[in-house]
Amino acid sequence: MARWSVRIDPPWSLDAWRDAARLALRHAVSPEQLDWLHGEEVSLLDAPPLQAIEAVADTAHDAPTYVSKAFVELAATCLCHRDPQRLPLLYRMLWRIAHGERGLLATPTDPDVLRATALSQAVRRDTHKMKAFVRFREVPGEQDAFIAWFEPDHHIVDRVAPFFARRFTGMRWAILTPSRSVRWDGHALTFGPGQTQADAPTEDAREELWRTYYANIFNPARLNTRMMQQEMPTRYWKHLPEATLLPQLVRDAGDRVQEMHDRTAQPPQRRIPERSIALRSPATANGDDLDALRTAAAGCHRCPLWEPATQTVFGEGPQNARIMLVGEQPGDAEDLSGHPFVGPAGQLLDRALRELGIDRSTLYLTNAVKHFRFERRGKRRIHSTPQITHINACRPWLMGEIENVRPQVIVCLGASAATAVFGAGFTLMANRGRWHSLEDGTRAFATVHPAWVLRQGEGEAREEAYRGLVEDLRRLVEARRDG
Ligand code: URA
């Protein structure tokens, strides 16, 4: 029985595996005839490379083998597993499908199906953990450049990288792992060899801010250490700045729950919060995630805009709002009052919402940038469009709001909001009013900013711009009607 050797490069590549498997199948090479080689391994039985088969074999079956989409997806996921046996396993399954067992995947008790499913689940879990636990650190001396170190269990860097490119489109970043690295320059992903942890920066300044946020949202009443260990296994802790807080937070949880019971209601705090990022005393944390986020954002120094501004203007609206409206940044009136959309642009927005029968109090209103950017002209403060660095610096707050409110629909008002939500390549005028789906399934569209409508002068031009805004926002009424 002739034997052949085959090496998949890179070993997680579906295309490379598919080419090899198709070639073997066309030449009726059975699973037992194939040596799947790993890394630098050589064939112990001196089997020639499979690619040479076309030169020596006189027959090949040209009829292609069709497999289901489910099998292709299973193969793509399994290939990312580190188990060397995944390659023969997948070929054996393909062989069986091609030789009469078309319904193989529908037999969940089959040992091959069971094993492939287990491998695929492990890869999915690892992918999920990487999405959740990668933490970027600022590269010292470089503006807006970040590096994260991560140690995944499997070959998942290529699989997960597009997620980070979508999520952090406007940043330059790299993720280093022991066997593969990936870089994003704002336009394209580039993959490279593995690195060491020493190539990544150590702790950066924003981690203190992150710990502040984490300590604030940690709710001792919801602590379930078993679930926590399942969701956040201790081997990932080395990647997480908040991990240093956990032992103490867990130790104090019992006392804090007791204090929460004992505490009498506090009157609302009317004072504008201090611009300090000092840790709130755990005893005053109330477990409301959005409030905690708001408190942490009040001390945000992630970009220079905080300094001339009066205060952080955080989002407002019901925590369970179905619809979130994202504007650009607070204007003069918002900066002074601390509330979003209360100035002239907000009033125009109110008019449009009223016309459509949408109750503003049911919406969550926020901005891509939470501090007012302006230039001084005499006594006046003139709005100045925020730059991409400001949008990026503010993105964690917006993402935190989205994650807490979990709206069904997000509306971006203007190009800055669209950049924050959809990424830097989004063109507003070509896409306005068009539905898009975000990574987590949330539906979103962008339209013009009410302030842009106001800038269209008086008369017909402004009326036309206003009608356009109303027509775009009508999507919200249609979405409500369509359930
Ligand atoms: N413009 C915005 O984008 N947001 C506001 O809150 C006010 C004006």
GROMACS .gro file of C-alpha atoms and ligand atoms in nm:
model
  491
    1MET     CA    1   0.000   0.000   0.000
    2ALA     CA    2   0.160   0.328  -0.113
    3ARG     CA    3   0.199   0.592   0.158
    4TRP     CA    4   0.208   0.965   0.119
    5SER     CA    5   0.306   1.244   0.353
    6VAL     CA    6   0.138   1.579   0.383
    7ARG     CA    7   0.215   1.896   0.576
    8ILE     CA    8  -0.038   2.176   0.624
    9ASP     CA    9   0.113   2.522   0.627
   10PRO     CA   10   0.012   2.707   0.832
   11PRO     CA   11  -0.130   2.414   1.027
   12TRP     CA   12  -0.463   2.588   1.097
   13SER     CA   13  -0.529   2.689   0.736
   14LEU     CA   14  -0.859   2.560   0.600
   15ASP     CA   15  -0.749   2.636   0.242
   16ALA     CA   16  -0.426   2.439   0.279
   17TRP     CA   17  -0.604   2.145   0.443
   18ARG     CA   18  -0.881   2.152   0.183
   19ASP     CA   19  -0.632   2.149  -0.108
   20ALA     CA   20  -0.448   1.852   0.041
   21ALA     CA   21  -0.767   1.664   0.128
   22ARG     CA   22  -0.914   1.721  -0.220
   23LEU     CA   23  -0.596   1.598  -0.385
   24ALA     CA   24  -0.587   1.286  -0.168
   25LEU     CA   25  -0.954   1.216  -0.229
   26ARG     CA   26  -0.924   1.257  -0.606
   27HIS     CA   27  -0.650   0.995  -0.606
   28ALA     CA   28  -0.841   0.763  -0.373
   29VAL     CA   29  -0.573   0.787  -0.102
   30SER     CA   30  -0.734   0.630   0.203
   31PRO     CA   31  -0.688   0.776   0.553
   32GLU     CA   32  -0.450   0.488   0.642
   33GLN     CA   33  -0.220   0.583   0.352
   34LEU     CA   34  -0.155   0.939   0.472
   35ASP     CA   35   0.112   1.059   0.717
   36TRP     CA   36   0.014   1.403   0.844
   37LEU     CA   37   0.336   1.581   0.942
   38HIS     CA   38   0.366   1.854   1.204
   39GLY     CA   39   0.617   2.136   1.223
   40GLU     CA   40   0.962   2.017   1.122
   41GLU     CA   41   0.868   1.648   1.151
   42VAL     CA   42   0.979   1.414   0.870
   43SER     CA   43   0.797   1.104   0.754
   44LEU     CA   44   0.933   0.803   0.949
   45LEU     CA   45   0.825   0.572   0.669
   46ASP     CA   46   0.986   0.787   0.402
   47ALA     CA   47   0.652   0.855   0.244
   48PRO     CA   48   0.688   1.096  -0.050
   49PRO     CA   49   0.496   1.425  -0.036
   50LEU     CA   50   0.138   1.401  -0.152
   51GLN     CA   51   0.196   1.679  -0.408
   52ALA     CA   52   0.405   1.427  -0.607
   53ILE     CA   53   0.108   1.197  -0.656
   54GLU     CA   54  -0.008   1.367  -0.975
   55ALA     CA   55   0.324   1.290  -1.143
   56VAL     CA   56   0.305   0.917  -1.067
   57ALA     CA   57  -0.062   0.827  -1.040
   58ASP     CA   58  -0.231   0.733  -1.364
   59THR     CA   59  -0.591   0.776  -1.255
   60ALA     CA   60  -0.777   1.047  -1.069
   61HIS     CA   61  -1.149   1.084  -1.003
   62ASP     CA   62  -1.261   1.413  -1.134
   63ALA     CA   63  -1.606   1.409  -0.975
   64PRO     CA   64  -1.586   1.662  -0.691
   65THR     CA   65  -1.701   1.567  -0.342
   66TYR     CA   66  -1.958   1.802  -0.197
   67VAL     CA   67  -1.968   1.847   0.177
   68SER     CA   68  -2.211   2.047   0.386
   69LYS     CA   69  -2.141   2.397   0.510
   70ALA     CA   70  -2.161   2.252   0.863
   71PHE     CA   71  -1.868   2.019   0.789
   72VAL     CA   72  -1.660   2.303   0.642
   73GLU     CA   73  -1.727   2.513   0.952
   74LEU     CA   74  -1.644   2.222   1.182
   75ALA     CA   75  -1.319   2.161   0.991
   76ALA     CA   76  -1.225   2.532   1.001
   77THR     CA   77  -1.267   2.539   1.380
   78CYS     CA   78  -1.104   2.201   1.451
   79LEU     CA   79  -0.799   2.298   1.246
   80CYS     CA   80  -0.722   2.570   1.502
   81HIS     CA   81  -0.691   2.307   1.778
   82ARG     CA   82  -0.340   2.206   1.881
   83ASP     CA   83  -0.417   1.834   1.883
   84PRO     CA   84  -0.205   1.681   1.601
   85GLN     CA   85  -0.471   1.412   1.554
   86ARG     CA   86  -0.720   1.666   1.421
   87LEU     CA   87  -0.572   1.640   1.068
   88PRO     CA   88  -0.617   1.262   1.023
   89LEU     CA   89  -0.950   1.286   1.208
   90LEU     CA   90  -1.090   1.542   0.965
   91TYR     CA   91  -0.966   1.352   0.662
   92ARG     CA   92  -1.116   1.030   0.796
   93MET     CA   93  -1.449   1.207   0.834
   94LEU     CA   94  -1.426   1.352   0.483
   95TRP     CA   95  -1.341   1.008   0.346
   96ARG     CA   96  -1.641   0.855   0.519
   97ILE     CA   97  -1.872   1.130   0.389
   98ALA     CA   98  -1.738   1.081   0.036
   99HIS     CA   99  -1.787   0.705   0.064
  100GLY     CA  100  -2.153   0.687   0.140
  101GLU     CA  101  -2.190   0.831   0.494
  102ARG     CA  102  -2.339   1.163   0.386
  103GLY     CA  103  -2.534   1.198   0.710
  104LEU     CA  104  -2.226   1.145   0.931
  105LEU     CA  105  -2.259   1.475   1.117
  106ALA     CA  106  -2.615   1.391   1.208
  107THR     CA  107  -2.484   1.100   1.419
  108PRO     CA  108  -2.363   1.281   1.730
  109THR     CA  109  -2.266   0.957   1.906
  110ASP     CA  110  -2.019   0.860   1.634
  111PRO     CA  111  -1.670   0.866   1.795
  112ASP     CA  112  -1.522   1.081   1.515
  113VAL     CA  113  -1.809   1.328   1.533
  114LEU     CA  114  -1.784   1.335   1.912
  115ARG     CA  115  -1.411   1.406   1.903
  116ALA     CA  116  -1.439   1.673   1.632
  117THR     CA  117  -1.720   1.843   1.823
  118ALA     CA  118  -1.511   1.846   2.142
  119LEU     CA  119  -1.213   1.997   1.956
  120SER     CA  120  -1.433   2.258   1.795
  121GLN     CA  121  -1.590   2.353   2.129
  122ALA     CA  122  -1.247   2.392   2.290
  123VAL     CA  123  -1.142   2.628   2.008
  124ARG     CA  124  -1.463   2.830   2.040
  125ARG     CA  125  -1.411   2.860   2.415
  126ASP     CA  126  -1.051   2.972   2.367
  127THR     CA  127  -1.167   3.226   2.106
  128HIS     CA  128  -1.427   3.363   2.345
  129LYS     CA  129  -1.168   3.395   2.625
  130MET     CA  130  -0.925   3.575   2.399
  131LYS     CA  131  -1.193   3.825   2.298
  132ALA     CA  132  -1.276   3.881   2.663
  133PHE     CA  133  -0.930   3.886   2.821
  134VAL     CA  134  -0.694   4.060   2.581
  135ARG     CA  135  -0.580   4.383   2.745
  136PHE     CA  136  -0.393   4.640   2.537
  137ARG     CA  137  -0.117   4.850   2.689
  138GLU     CA  138   0.004   5.178   2.552
  139VAL     CA  139   0.344   5.167   2.378
  140PRO     CA  140   0.561   5.414   2.568
  141GLY     CA  141   0.659   5.714   2.357
  142GLU     CA  142   0.420   5.635   2.070
  143GLN     CA  143   0.088   5.805   2.031
  144ASP     CA  144  -0.217   5.586   2.001
  145ALA     CA  145  -0.026   5.259   1.967
  146PHE     CA  146  -0.104   4.958   2.184
  147ILE     CA  147   0.030   4.610   2.239
  148ALA     CA  148  -0.128   4.316   2.418
  149TRP     CA  149   0.034   3.993   2.531
  150PHE     CA  150  -0.185   3.684   2.534
  151GLU     CA  151  -0.132   3.308   2.563
  152PRO     CA  152  -0.412   3.124   2.385
  153ASP     CA  153  -0.439   2.747   2.412
  154HIS     CA  154  -0.490   2.697   2.038
  155HIS     CA  155  -0.402   2.845   1.698
  156ILE     CA  156  -0.669   3.112   1.713
  157VAL     CA  157  -0.486   3.437   1.640
  158ASP     CA  158  -0.588   3.447   1.271
  159ARG     CA  159  -0.943   3.359   1.362
  160VAL     CA  160  -0.984   3.628   1.630
  161ALA     CA  161  -0.782   3.909   1.469
  162PRO     CA  162  -1.071   4.040   1.250
  163PHE     CA  163  -1.281   4.083   1.566
  164PHE     CA  164  -1.017   4.314   1.717
  165ALA     CA  165  -0.976   4.498   1.384
  166ARG     CA  166  -1.348   4.576   1.385
  167ARG     CA  167  -1.357   4.660   1.752
  168PHE     CA  168  -1.045   4.879   1.762
  169THR     CA  169  -1.045   5.007   1.405
  170GLY     CA  170  -0.913   5.349   1.487
  171MET     CA  171  -0.618   5.231   1.698
  172ARG     CA  172  -0.281   5.095   1.592
  173TRP     CA  173  -0.233   4.774   1.786
  174ALA     CA  174  -0.054   4.443   1.801
  175ILE     CA  175  -0.136   4.122   1.982
  176LEU     CA  176   0.166   3.908   2.063
  177THR     CA  177   0.141   3.541   2.151
  178PRO     CA  178   0.411   3.276   2.189
  179SER     CA  179   0.343   3.122   1.846
  180ARG     CA  180   0.198   3.401   1.632
  181SER     CA  181   0.157   3.777   1.632
  182VAL     CA  182  -0.076   4.012   1.453
  183ARG     CA  183  -0.060   4.384   1.388
  184TRP     CA  184  -0.326   4.631   1.278
  185ASP     CA  185  -0.214   4.964   1.131
  186GLY     CA  186  -0.564   5.106   1.097
  187HIS     CA  187  -0.608   4.957   0.749
  188ALA     CA  188  -0.479   4.600   0.728
  189LEU     CA  189  -0.387   4.304   0.945
  190THR     CA  190  -0.033   4.164   0.922
  191PHE     CA  191   0.058   3.831   1.077
  192GLY     CA  192   0.403   3.735   1.198
  193PRO     CA  193   0.590   3.484   1.412
  194GLY     CA  194   0.547   3.437   1.785
  195GLN     CA  195   0.706   3.673   2.037
  196THR     CA  196   0.792   3.678   2.401
  197GLN     CA  197   0.617   3.861   2.681
  198ALA     CA  198   0.923   4.086   2.712
  199ASP     CA  199   0.830   4.233   2.370
  200ALA     CA  200   0.508   4.374   2.516
  201PRO     CA  201   0.494   4.679   2.743
  202THR     CA  202   0.435   4.628   3.112
  203GLU     CA  203   0.163   4.808   3.308
  204ASP     CA  204   0.044   5.140   3.163
  205ALA     CA  205  -0.121   5.442   3.320
  206ARG     CA  206  -0.474   5.360   3.207
  207GLU     CA  207  -0.473   5.034   3.401
  208GLU     CA  208  -0.527   5.231   3.719
  209LEU     CA  209  -0.836   5.380   3.553
  210TRP     CA  210  -0.951   5.035   3.447
  211ARG     CA  211  -0.905   4.905   3.801
  212THR     CA  212  -1.110   5.200   3.927
  213TYR     CA  213  -1.389   5.106   3.690
  214TYR     CA  214  -1.364   4.738   3.779
  215ALA     CA  215  -1.369   4.802   4.153
  216ASN     CA  216  -1.678   5.014   4.100
  217ILE     CA  217  -1.873   4.765   3.896
  218PHE     CA  218  -1.777   4.468   4.116
  219ASN     CA  219  -2.099   4.375   4.287
  220PRO     CA  220  -2.033   4.169   4.600
  221ALA     CA  221  -2.399   4.066   4.615
  222ARG     CA  222  -2.364   3.890   4.280
  223LEU     CA  223  -2.035   3.717   4.367
  224ASN     CA  224  -2.032   3.350   4.276
  225THR     CA  225  -1.676   3.226   4.306
  226ARG     CA  226  -1.746   2.898   4.125
  227MET     CA  227  -1.892   3.081   3.824
  228MET     CA  228  -1.612   3.333   3.841
  229GLN     CA  229  -1.348   3.061   3.820
  230GLN     CA  230  -1.533   2.905   3.529
  231GLU     CA  231  -1.571   3.233   3.342
  232MET     CA  232  -1.235   3.375   3.435
  233PRO     CA  233  -1.003   3.079   3.500
  234THR     CA  234  -0.702   3.178   3.706
  235ARG     CA  235  -0.460   3.103   3.421
  236TYR     CA  236  -0.596   3.415   3.244
  237TRP     CA  237  -0.542   3.636   3.547
  238LYS     CA  238  -0.188   3.722   3.445
  239HIS     CA  239  -0.338   3.913   3.149
  240LEU     CA  240  -0.585   4.111   3.358
  241PRO     CA  241  -0.495   4.428   3.546
  242GLU     CA  242  -0.806   4.386   3.763
  243ALA     CA  243  -0.682   4.046   3.881
  244THR     CA  244  -0.467   4.211   4.148
  245LEU     CA  245  -0.788   4.345   4.305
  246LEU     CA  246  -0.981   4.021   4.300
  247PRO     CA  247  -0.852   3.843   4.612
  248GLN     CA  248  -0.930   4.148   4.828
  249LEU     CA  249  -1.268   4.212   4.662
  250VAL     CA  250  -1.366   3.849   4.714
  251ARG     CA  251  -1.246   3.855   5.078
  252ASP     CA  252  -1.444   4.174   5.151
  253ALA     CA  253  -1.759   4.067   4.966
  254GLY     CA  254  -1.947   3.935   5.271
  255ASP     CA  255  -1.893   4.252   5.477
  256ARG     CA  256  -1.986   4.472   5.184
  257VAL     CA  257  -2.314   4.294   5.123
  258GLN     CA  258  -2.397   4.341   5.491
  259GLU     CA  259  -2.314   4.712   5.464
  260MET     CA  260  -2.533   4.743   5.154
  261HIS     CA  261  -2.823   4.600   5.352
  262ASP     CA  262  -2.759   4.831   5.645
  263ARG     CA  263  -2.708   5.148   5.445
  264THR     CA  264  -2.990   5.400   5.443
  265ALA     CA  265  -3.083   5.570   5.115
  266GLN     CA  266  -2.841   5.847   5.018
  267PRO     CA  267  -2.972   6.180   4.887
  268PRO     CA  268  -2.877   6.236   4.522
  269GLN     CA  269  -2.537   6.392   4.474
  270ARG     CA  270  -2.583   6.731   4.311
  271ARG     CA  271  -2.223   6.840   4.310
  272ILE     CA  272  -2.030   6.807   3.985
  273PRO     CA  273  -1.799   6.511   4.046
  274GLU     CA  274  -1.435   6.586   4.109
  275ARG     CA  275  -1.196   6.521   3.825
  276SER     CA  276  -1.003   6.273   4.029
  277ILE     CA  277  -0.972   5.908   3.943
  278ALA     CA  278  -0.930   5.805   4.304
  279LEU     CA  279  -1.082   5.468   4.381
  280ARG     CA  280  -1.429   5.503   4.526
  281SER     CA  281  -1.446   5.340   4.860
  282PRO     CA  282  -1.579   4.988   4.802
  283ALA     CA  283  -1.834   5.055   5.073
  284THR     CA  284  -2.003   5.320   4.856
  285ALA     CA  285  -2.015   5.115   4.538
  286ASN     CA  286  -2.379   5.034   4.472
  287GLY     CA  287  -2.340   4.763   4.213
  288ASP     CA  288  -2.515   4.956   3.938
  289ASP     CA  289  -2.277   4.908   3.646
  290LEU     CA  290  -2.385   5.208   3.443
  291ASP     CA  291  -2.360   5.440   3.743
  292ALA     CA  292  -2.019   5.302   3.820
  293LEU     CA  293  -1.912   5.362   3.463
  294ARG     CA  294  -2.046   5.718   3.483
  295THR     CA  295  -1.851   5.779   3.805
  296ALA     CA  296  -1.530   5.643   3.657
  297ALA     CA  297  -1.581   5.850   3.339
  298ALA     CA  298  -1.621   6.164   3.551
  299GLY     CA  299  -1.251   6.135   3.630
  300CYS     CA  300  -1.137   6.050   3.279
  301HIS     CA  301  -0.801   6.193   3.169
  302ARG     CA  302  -0.756   5.961   2.872
  303CYS     CA  303  -0.707   6.256   2.636
  304PRO     CA  304  -0.639   6.626   2.690
  305LEU     CA  305  -1.001   6.735   2.633
  306TRP     CA  306  -1.089   6.698   3.001
  307GLU     CA  307  -0.881   6.993   3.103
  308PRO     CA  308  -1.054   7.295   2.944
  309ALA     CA  309  -1.399   7.129   2.966
  310THR     CA  310  -1.630   7.187   3.262
  311GLN     CA  311  -1.717   6.823   3.314
  312THR     CA  312  -1.766   6.483   3.154
  313VAL     CA  313  -2.109   6.466   2.990
  314PHE     CA  314  -2.209   6.103   3.018
  315GLY     CA  315  -2.505   5.936   2.847
  316GLU     CA  316  -2.855   5.954   2.993
  317GLY     CA  317  -3.170   5.749   2.962
  318PRO     CA  318  -3.322   5.424   3.084
  319GLN     CA  319  -3.071   5.144   3.141
  320ASN     CA  320  -3.298   4.911   2.943
  321ALA     CA  321  -3.360   5.151   2.653
  322ARG     CA  322  -3.434   4.976   2.323
  323ILE     CA  323  -3.279   5.260   2.125
  324MET     CA  324  -2.948   5.437   2.180
  325LEU     CA  325  -2.869   5.762   2.001
  326VAL     CA  326  -2.501   5.848   1.978
  327GLY     CA  327  -2.400   6.207   1.902
  328GLU     CA  328  -2.060   6.359   1.847
  329GLN     CA  329  -1.965   6.545   2.165
  330PRO     CA  330  -2.133   6.779   2.412
  331GLY     CA  331  -2.174   7.137   2.298
  332ASP     CA  332  -2.148   7.454   2.504
  333ALA     CA  333  -2.488   7.409   2.675
  334GLU     CA  334  -2.425   7.041   2.746
  335ASP     CA  335  -2.080   7.112   2.889
  336LEU     CA  336  -2.226   7.363   3.132
  337SER     CA  337  -2.534   7.162   3.231
  338GLY     CA  338  -2.376   6.815   3.231
  339HIS     CA  339  -2.661   6.669   3.020
  340PRO     CA  340  -2.648   6.554   2.657
  341PHE     CA  341  -2.852   6.717   2.381
  342VAL     CA  342  -2.998   7.010   2.571
  343GLY     CA  343  -2.866   7.290   2.344
  344PRO     CA  344  -2.986   7.401   1.997
  345ALA     CA  345  -2.896   7.068   1.828
  346GLY     CA  346  -3.078   6.880   2.104
  347GLN     CA  347  -3.384   7.099   2.054
  348LEU     CA  348  -3.388   7.025   1.682
  349LEU     CA  349  -3.354   6.657   1.761
  350ASP     CA  350  -3.648   6.685   2.003
  351ARG     CA  351  -3.858   6.840   1.726
  352ALA     CA  352  -3.777   6.553   1.487
  353LEU     CA  353  -3.854   6.291   1.755
  354ARG     CA  354  -4.184   6.459   1.841
  355GLU     CA  355  -4.283   6.465   1.476
  356LEU     CA  356  -4.222   6.090   1.458
  357GLY     CA  357  -4.409   6.021   1.780
  358ILE     CA  358  -4.094   5.897   1.957
  359ASP     CA  359  -4.080   5.973   2.329
  360ARG     CA  360  -3.731   6.106   2.407
  361SER     CA  361  -3.751   5.977   2.763
  362THR     CA  362  -3.749   5.618   2.631
  363LEU     CA  363  -3.415   5.667   2.453
  364TYR     CA  364  -3.059   5.644   2.581
  365LEU     CA  365  -2.875   5.952   2.452
  366THR     CA  366  -2.500   5.973   2.457
  367ASN     CA  367  -2.198   6.096   2.265
  368ALA     CA  368  -1.891   5.942   2.104
  369VAL     CA  369  -1.674   6.194   2.292
  370LYS     CA  370  -1.771   6.291   2.643
  371HIS     CA  371  -1.589   6.625   2.678
  372PHE     CA  372  -1.660   6.947   2.489
  373ARG     CA  373  -1.384   7.033   2.240
  374PHE     CA  374  -1.378   7.402   2.160
  375GLU     CA  375  -1.169   7.702   2.061
  376ARG     CA  376  -1.191   8.028   2.246
  377ARG     CA  377  -1.284   8.338   2.047
  378GLY     CA  378  -1.301   8.623   2.292
  379LYS     CA  379  -1.562   8.521   2.543
  380ARG     CA  380  -1.716   8.261   2.315
  381ARG     CA  381  -1.634   7.893   2.302
  382ILE     CA  382  -1.663   7.769   1.945
  383HIS     CA  383  -1.725   7.400   1.878
  384SER     CA  384  -1.428   7.218   1.728
  385THR     CA  385  -1.472   6.871   1.576
  386PRO     CA  386  -1.307   6.597   1.783
  387GLN     CA  387  -1.019   6.409   1.626
  388ILE     CA  388  -0.989   6.034   1.586
  389THR     CA  389  -0.755   6.021   1.890
  390HIS     CA  390  -1.031   6.175   2.105
  391ILE     CA  391  -1.288   5.931   1.968
  392ASN     CA  392  -1.055   5.639   2.036
  393ALA     CA  393  -0.969   5.756   2.384
  394CYS     CA  394  -1.340   5.780   2.464
  395ARG     CA  395  -1.444   5.455   2.297
  396PRO     CA  396  -1.419   5.238   2.613
  397TRP     CA  397  -1.687   5.454   2.779
  398LEU     CA  398  -1.917   5.425   2.479
  399MET     CA  399  -1.855   5.050   2.457
  400GLY     CA  400  -1.929   5.025   2.830
  401GLU     CA  401  -2.258   5.208   2.778
  402ILE     CA  402  -2.351   4.981   2.487
  403GLU     CA  403  -2.260   4.670   2.687
  404ASN     CA  404  -2.467   4.782   2.984
  405VAL     CA  405  -2.773   4.917   2.803
  406ARG     CA  406  -2.770   4.648   2.533
  407PRO     CA  407  -2.993   4.847   2.298
  408GLN     CA  408  -3.159   4.671   2.007
  409VAL     CA  409  -3.090   4.966   1.781
  410ILE     CA  410  -2.811   5.224   1.772
  411VAL     CA  411  -2.842   5.546   1.573
  412CYS     CA  412  -2.523   5.739   1.499
  413LEU     CA  413  -2.579   6.110   1.456
  414GLY     CA  414  -2.301   6.243   1.238
  415ALA     CA  415  -1.965   6.121   1.117
  416SER     CA  416  -1.784   6.114   1.455
  417ALA     CA  417  -2.050   5.888   1.607
  418ALA     CA  418  -2.042   5.667   1.297
  419THR     CA  419  -1.663   5.640   1.322
  420ALA     CA  420  -1.689   5.543   1.689
  421VAL     CA  421  -1.946   5.272   1.622
  422PHE     CA  422  -1.865   5.144   1.272
  423GLY     CA  423  -1.495   5.223   1.244
  424ALA     CA  424  -1.283   5.475   1.060
  425GLY     CA  425  -1.366   5.366   0.703
  426PHE     CA  426  -1.738   5.445   0.730
  427THR     CA  427  -1.866   5.704   0.483
  428LEU     CA  428  -2.168   5.880   0.624
  429MET     CA  429  -2.331   6.028   0.318
  430ALA     CA  430  -2.299   5.705   0.116
  431ASN     CA  431  -2.448   5.501   0.401
  432ARG     CA  432  -2.694   5.727   0.578
  433GLY     CA  433  -3.022   5.562   0.673
  434ARG     CA  434  -2.891   5.214   0.584
  435TRP     CA  435  -2.916   4.934   0.837
  436HIS     CA  436  -2.600   4.754   0.945
  437SER     CA  437  -2.545   4.472   1.194
  438LEU     CA  438  -2.280   4.511   1.459
  439GLU     CA  439  -2.062   4.223   1.579
  440ASP     CA  440  -2.305   4.131   1.858
  441GLY     CA  441  -2.611   4.145   1.631
  442THR     CA  442  -2.724   4.495   1.735
  443ARG     CA  443  -2.880   4.680   1.440
  444ALA     CA  444  -2.746   5.024   1.369
  445PHE     CA  445  -2.761   5.304   1.117
  446ALA     CA  446  -2.615   5.650   1.081
  447THR     CA  447  -2.768   5.978   0.981
  448VAL     CA  448  -2.665   6.342   0.978
  449HIS     CA  449  -2.612   6.532   1.299
  450PRO     CA  450  -2.883   6.783   1.395
  451ALA     CA  451  -2.608   7.047   1.430
  452TRP     CA  452  -2.523   6.990   1.063
  453VAL     CA  453  -2.889   7.061   0.980
  454LEU     CA  454  -2.863   7.387   1.174
  455ARG     CA  455  -2.551   7.481   0.979
  456GLN     CA  456  -2.742   7.466   0.648
  457GLY     CA  457  -2.844   7.832   0.693
  458GLU     CA  458  -3.202   7.950   0.692
  459GLY     CA  459  -3.482   7.862   0.453
  460GLU     CA  460  -3.512   7.583   0.203
  461ALA     CA  461  -3.169   7.424   0.242
  462ARG     CA  462  -3.216   7.380   0.614
  463GLU     CA  463  -3.572   7.252   0.572
  464GLU     CA  464  -3.454   6.996   0.319
  465ALA     CA  465  -3.173   6.883   0.550
  466TYR     CA  466  -3.421   6.859   0.837
  467ARG     CA  467  -3.663   6.649   0.629
  468GLY     CA  468  -3.373   6.417   0.542
  469LEU     CA  469  -3.293   6.371   0.911
  470VAL     CA  470  -3.659   6.295   0.991
  471GLU     CA  471  -3.683   6.047   0.704
  472ASP     CA  472  -3.372   5.864   0.827
  473LEU     CA  473  -3.501   5.856   1.185
  474ARG     CA  474  -3.828   5.712   1.053
  475ARG     CA  475  -3.638   5.379   1.043
  476LEU     CA  476  -3.692   5.371   1.420
  477VAL     CA  477  -4.069   5.385   1.378
  478GLU     CA  478  -4.054   5.116   1.109
  479ALA     CA  479  -3.830   4.898   1.328
  480ARG     CA  480  -4.078   4.936   1.617
  481ARG     CA  481  -4.367   4.843   1.386
  482ASP     CA  482  -4.176   4.541   1.250
  483GLY     CA  483  -4.114   4.425   1.607
  484URA     N1  484  -2.418   6.762   1.985
  484URA     C1  485  -2.392   6.635   2.020
  484URA     O1  486  -2.343   6.555   1.942
  484URA     N2  487  -2.421   6.596   2.143
  484URA     C2  488  -2.477   6.675   2.231
  484URA     O2  489  -2.500   6.631   2.342
  484URA     C3  490  -2.506   6.808   2.192
  484URA     C4  491  -2.476   6.849   2.069
   0.00000   0.00000   0.00000
